[in-house]
Amino acid sequence: MDSAEGIKSYFNDQNVTIIGYGSLLSLKSAKRTCKSISNFRSGEVIGYERCFNLVSIWGIKNNISDLETNEIAAVSTRQIEESNNDKKRMFVSIFDINKNELEYYLERESRYEFDIVDVVDLSQPLLDDNNDNEETNNERRYKIIKALICVQSNDERYKENKFMIDNVFQSDEYYEKIGQYYDGKLWKLNDEEIEEDIYPMRGYLNLCLNAAYELGSEKGLNNFLDTSFLNRKSKTSIREYLEEFPERKSDIVTFKHTNNNDVVGQSN
């Protein structure tokens, strides 16, 4: 589901509903990314989880990444394969943008693929027990809506979509935009041979954690820590990662009122 027109067809009015799960958990970051943003609220996606498995070229170019420690990763999402994935809930933001801005958003997030998924809208409790489009959460029922989410892709798909002209790979253009900054695979996927562990960019992770707390308090923060993972096959959660590398908590001073103005280029 990558074409703007195909995505627009899922939404009846003049807006497209977007899911934020990384820095876009922050209203301030979402406003920087999408100028027409409206109706910012919280939600839950069932059967998906976060994974820091994308090398951030933006982070490397802007000296946000640390190549020595391999803290170079941005976050994506992937479907959970376990049979009990209906019990897994990923806390997210939900917001609307004008359809006129959709193509800009898709271009900005062009390294990802896109899905239309069901999301539990926590701003819309329901009183009608007979409504099929509802979800029970803490003994309350909420409306389920459709929304657009960025999901993990792979290098072959990204190159095909962005750097192929008449079946010819544009190697010079790829080098100019990507290769001069990083010469390995951008996507580190568990179903492939993982060349090396990559870790979240420290300032970017700090932004995501603060945003999760601001939107969902302790529940939002804990959900992020436990539904977000490294690219390892051992499926290390971000909570476990910060326990393994306690020195990398140094930038996480507080989960309130942190100035994140220096880390705004990576979305989701």
Short mmCIF file of C-alpha atoms in Angstrom, two decimals:
data_model
loop_
_atom_site.label_atom_id
_atom_site.label_comp_id
_atom_site.label_asym_id
_atom_site.label_seq_id
_atom_site.Cartn_x
_atom_site.Cartn_y
_atom_site.Cartn_z
CA MET A 1 0.00 0.00 0.00
CA ASP A 2 2.51 2.59 -1.19
CA SER A 3 0.64 4.86 -3.63
CA ALA A 4 -0.86 8.09 -2.37
CA GLU A 5 -4.09 7.56 -4.31
CA GLY A 6 -4.49 4.03 -2.98
CA ILE A 7 -4.05 5.27 0.60
CA LYS A 8 -6.44 8.19 0.12
CA SER A 9 -9.16 5.79 -1.03
CA TYR A 10 -9.36 4.32 2.49
CA PHE A 11 -10.42 7.64 3.99
CA ASN A 12 -13.75 9.30 3.20
CA ASP A 13 -13.14 12.93 4.16
CA GLN A 14 -10.35 15.37 3.34
CA ASN A 15 -7.97 13.92 5.92
CA VAL A 16 -5.76 10.86 6.29
CA THR A 17 -5.27 9.40 9.77
CA ILE A 18 -1.62 8.72 10.70
CA ILE A 19 -0.10 6.56 13.45
CA GLY A 20 2.99 7.84 15.27
CA TYR A 21 5.09 5.41 17.31
CA GLY A 22 8.56 6.99 17.68
CA SER A 23 9.29 10.70 17.74
CA LEU A 24 5.78 11.32 16.38
CA LEU A 25 4.45 10.34 19.78
CA SER A 26 5.36 13.98 20.44
CA LEU A 27 2.86 16.60 19.31
CA LYS A 28 5.70 19.08 18.80
CA SER A 29 7.58 16.69 16.49
CA ALA A 30 4.39 15.76 14.65
CA LYS A 31 3.68 19.43 13.98
CA ARG A 32 7.17 19.86 12.52
CA THR A 33 6.64 16.90 10.21
CA CYS A 34 3.03 17.58 9.17
CA LYS A 35 1.91 21.20 8.93
CA SER A 36 -1.82 20.41 8.62
CA ILE A 37 -1.96 18.19 11.70
CA SER A 38 -5.21 18.06 13.69
CA ASN A 39 -6.97 15.91 16.29
CA PHE A 40 -3.80 14.61 17.99
CA ARG A 41 -4.67 11.81 20.46
CA SER A 42 -3.54 8.43 21.79
CA GLY A 43 -4.32 4.92 20.67
CA GLU A 44 -3.25 1.29 20.63
CA VAL A 45 -2.31 -0.98 17.74
CA ILE A 46 -2.78 -4.70 18.30
CA GLY A 47 -0.36 -7.24 16.84
CA TYR A 48 2.53 -4.86 16.06
CA GLU A 49 5.76 -3.97 17.83
CA ARG A 50 8.58 -1.45 17.40
CA CYS A 51 12.06 -2.43 16.26
CA PHE A 52 15.19 -0.25 15.98
CA ASN A 53 16.38 -1.89 12.76
CA LEU A 54 16.85 1.00 10.30
CA VAL A 55 20.17 2.81 9.88
CA SER A 56 19.38 6.52 10.05
CA ILE A 57 21.17 8.36 7.25
CA TRP A 58 19.72 11.60 8.59
CA GLY A 59 21.33 10.85 11.96
CA ILE A 60 24.74 10.14 10.41
CA LYS A 61 24.63 13.26 8.21
CA ASN A 62 23.70 15.47 11.15
CA ASN A 63 26.11 13.93 13.68
CA ILE A 64 23.26 12.62 15.82
CA SER A 65 24.47 9.03 15.40
CA ASP A 66 27.56 7.51 17.02
CA LEU A 67 29.34 5.26 14.50
CA GLU A 68 31.89 4.09 17.08
CA THR A 69 29.23 2.57 19.35
CA ASN A 70 26.86 1.77 16.48
CA GLU A 71 24.13 3.96 17.97
CA ILE A 72 22.77 4.63 14.48
CA ALA A 73 19.27 3.14 14.46
CA ALA A 74 15.83 4.66 13.95
CA VAL A 75 12.63 2.82 14.76
CA SER A 76 10.15 0.98 12.55
CA THR A 77 7.28 -1.41 13.22
CA ARG A 78 6.65 -5.02 12.28
CA GLN A 79 3.83 -7.48 12.75
CA ILE A 80 4.12 -9.92 15.63
CA GLU A 81 4.18 -13.51 14.49
CA GLU A 82 3.35 -15.14 17.82
CA SER A 83 -0.03 -16.82 18.10
CA ASN A 84 -0.99 -14.61 21.04
CA ASN A 85 -0.35 -11.35 19.18
CA ASP A 86 -3.94 -10.29 19.81
CA LYS A 87 -2.88 -9.63 23.40
CA LYS A 88 0.04 -7.40 22.43
CA ARG A 89 -0.76 -3.70 22.37
CA MET A 90 1.57 -0.97 21.10
CA PHE A 91 0.83 2.48 22.51
CA VAL A 92 0.83 5.10 19.73
CA SER A 93 -0.29 8.57 18.78
CA ILE A 94 -3.03 9.15 16.21
CA PHE A 95 -3.50 12.33 14.22
CA ASP A 96 -5.03 13.58 11.00
CA ILE A 97 -3.37 15.39 8.11
CA ASN A 98 -4.87 16.90 4.99
CA LYS A 99 -4.79 14.62 1.95
CA ASN A 100 -2.90 17.36 0.11
CA GLU A 101 0.05 16.76 2.44
CA LEU A 102 0.09 12.97 2.07
CA GLU A 103 2.58 12.80 -0.81
CA TYR A 104 5.08 14.92 1.14
CA TYR A 105 4.68 12.60 4.14
CA LEU A 106 5.20 9.48 2.00
CA GLU A 107 8.31 10.97 0.42
CA ARG A 108 9.73 11.91 3.81
CA GLU A 109 9.22 8.33 5.00
CA SER A 110 10.25 6.72 1.70
CA ARG A 111 12.56 4.14 3.29
CA TYR A 112 9.52 2.51 4.90
CA GLU A 113 6.57 0.60 3.52
CA PHE A 114 3.03 1.52 4.52
CA ASP A 115 0.04 -0.42 5.84
CA ILE A 116 -3.54 0.50 6.69
CA VAL A 117 -4.31 -1.03 10.08
CA ASP A 118 -6.97 -1.01 12.77
CA VAL A 119 -6.15 1.20 15.73
CA VAL A 120 -8.02 1.55 19.02
CA ASP A 121 -8.83 5.26 19.40
CA LEU A 122 -8.51 5.92 23.14
CA SER A 123 -10.17 9.32 22.72
CA GLN A 124 -13.46 7.74 21.64
CA PRO A 125 -15.08 5.64 24.39
CA LEU A 126 -18.28 3.92 23.31
CA LEU A 127 -21.48 3.33 25.21
CA ASP A 128 -23.12 1.05 22.62
CA ASP A 129 -22.23 -2.55 23.45
CA ASN A 130 -23.57 -3.70 20.08
CA ASN A 131 -21.05 -1.78 18.01
CA ASP A 132 -18.75 -4.12 16.06
CA ASN A 133 -16.02 -1.48 15.62
CA GLU A 134 -15.04 -1.38 19.26
CA GLU A 135 -12.36 -2.71 21.58
CA THR A 136 -12.44 -3.39 25.31
CA ASN A 137 -9.65 -1.85 27.35
CA ASN A 138 -9.69 -1.72 31.16
CA GLU A 139 -13.42 -2.45 31.11
CA ARG A 140 -14.15 0.44 28.76
CA ARG A 141 -14.97 0.17 25.08
CA TYR A 142 -13.32 2.30 22.42
CA LYS A 143 -13.89 2.91 18.76
CA ILE A 144 -11.66 1.15 16.25
CA ILE A 145 -10.63 3.21 13.23
CA LYS A 146 -8.40 2.77 10.18
CA ALA A 147 -5.04 4.55 10.08
CA LEU A 148 -1.79 4.62 8.12
CA ILE A 149 1.35 3.19 9.71
CA CYS A 150 4.97 3.02 8.52
CA VAL A 151 6.36 -0.53 8.67
CA GLN A 152 9.75 -2.07 8.03
CA SER A 153 10.90 -2.56 4.45
CA ASN A 154 14.15 -3.92 3.01
CA ASP A 155 17.04 -2.57 0.96
CA GLU A 156 15.99 -4.21 -2.29
CA ARG A 157 12.51 -2.71 -2.17
CA TYR A 158 13.84 0.73 -1.25
CA LYS A 159 16.38 0.74 -4.10
CA GLU A 160 13.76 -0.46 -6.56
CA ASN A 161 11.32 2.27 -5.57
CA LYS A 162 13.79 5.16 -5.38
CA PHE A 163 16.86 4.44 -7.51
CA MET A 164 15.74 2.39 -10.51
CA ILE A 165 15.08 4.06 -13.89
CA ASP A 166 14.17 1.81 -16.83
CA ASN A 167 15.43 -1.18 -14.82
CA VAL A 168 18.85 0.46 -14.35
CA PHE A 169 20.09 1.08 -10.82
CA GLN A 170 21.23 4.68 -10.41
CA SER A 171 24.40 3.97 -8.48
CA ASP A 172 25.76 7.52 -8.58
CA GLU A 173 22.56 8.95 -7.17
CA TYR A 174 22.46 6.26 -4.48
CA TYR A 175 26.04 7.03 -3.50
CA GLU A 176 25.31 10.74 -3.31
CA LYS A 177 22.27 10.29 -1.08
CA ILE A 178 23.14 7.13 0.89
CA GLY A 179 26.40 5.33 0.10
CA GLN A 180 28.83 8.10 1.00
CA TYR A 181 27.41 8.08 4.53
CA TYR A 182 26.93 4.34 5.05
CA ASP A 183 28.02 1.46 2.81
CA GLY A 184 26.14 -1.42 4.45
CA LYS A 185 22.51 -2.47 4.38
CA LEU A 186 20.13 0.10 5.81
CA TRP A 187 17.59 -2.46 7.01
CA LYS A 188 18.83 -5.00 9.57
CA LEU A 189 16.12 -7.66 9.49
CA ASN A 190 15.80 -10.78 11.63
CA ASP A 191 14.96 -13.00 8.64
CA GLU A 192 18.32 -12.12 7.07
CA GLU A 193 21.90 -12.60 8.23
CA ILE A 194 22.43 -9.70 10.63
CA GLU A 195 25.84 -8.18 9.89
CA GLU A 196 26.09 -6.45 13.25
CA ASP A 197 24.01 -5.17 16.13
CA ILE A 198 22.86 -1.61 15.76
CA TYR A 199 21.49 0.44 18.62
CA PRO A 200 19.09 3.39 18.88
CA MET A 201 20.54 6.85 18.39
CA ARG A 202 20.82 8.03 21.97
CA GLY A 203 19.25 11.47 21.57
CA TYR A 204 16.51 10.06 19.34
CA LEU A 205 15.67 7.33 21.86
CA ASN A 206 15.53 9.99 24.56
CA LEU A 207 13.05 11.95 22.45
CA CYS A 208 10.88 8.86 21.94
CA LEU A 209 10.88 7.98 25.65
CA ASN A 210 9.99 11.52 26.68
CA ALA A 211 7.23 11.64 24.08
CA ALA A 212 5.78 8.31 25.26
CA TYR A 213 5.71 9.65 28.82
CA GLU A 214 4.18 12.97 27.85
CA LEU A 215 1.38 11.29 25.89
CA GLY A 216 0.72 8.28 28.10
CA SER A 217 2.41 8.93 31.47
CA GLU A 218 3.99 5.88 33.14
CA LYS A 219 1.79 3.50 31.17
CA GLY A 220 2.93 4.99 27.86
CA LEU A 221 6.59 4.92 28.89
CA ASN A 222 6.47 1.33 30.14
CA ASN A 223 4.68 0.24 26.98
CA PHE A 224 7.42 1.78 24.84
CA LEU A 225 10.16 0.09 26.88
CA ASP A 226 8.49 -3.32 26.60
CA THR A 227 7.09 -3.25 23.03
CA SER A 228 10.28 -1.89 21.41
CA PHE A 229 13.22 -4.12 20.47
CA LEU A 230 16.73 -4.16 19.06
CA ASN A 231 17.46 -5.86 15.74
CA ARG A 232 18.94 -8.90 17.50
CA LYS A 233 17.53 -12.37 16.91
CA SER A 234 17.39 -12.73 20.71
CA LYS A 235 14.67 -10.04 20.74
CA THR A 236 16.16 -7.71 23.33
CA SER A 237 13.65 -5.12 24.55
CA ILE A 238 14.62 -1.49 25.01
CA ARG A 239 14.14 -1.95 28.74
CA GLU A 240 16.67 -4.82 28.67
CA TYR A 241 18.98 -2.82 26.40
CA LEU A 242 19.15 0.08 28.87
CA GLU A 243 19.83 -2.39 31.67
CA GLU A 244 22.65 -3.90 29.58
CA PHE A 245 24.14 -0.47 28.80
CA PRO A 246 23.28 1.66 31.86
CA GLU A 247 25.74 4.35 30.77
CA ARG A 248 23.47 5.07 27.81
CA LYS A 249 20.80 6.27 30.21
CA SER A 250 22.86 9.41 30.79
CA ASP A 251 20.89 11.47 28.26
CA ILE A 252 17.58 10.41 29.79
CA VAL A 253 17.59 12.91 32.62
CA THR A 254 13.86 13.16 33.07
CA PHE A 255 10.74 12.15 31.24
CA LYS A 256 9.23 15.61 31.67
CA HIS A 257 10.00 19.00 30.15
CA THR A 258 13.06 17.86 28.19
CA ASN A 259 14.24 20.12 25.37
CA ASN A 260 14.34 17.88 22.29
CA ASN A 261 14.74 20.62 19.68
CA ASP A 262 18.06 19.16 18.46
CA VAL A 263 16.59 15.77 17.49
CA VAL A 264 13.66 16.30 15.15
CA GLY A 265 14.69 14.99 11.74
CA GLN A 266 13.67 11.34 12.14
CA SER A 267 9.93 10.74 12.10
CA ASN A 268 7.57 7.95 13.13
#
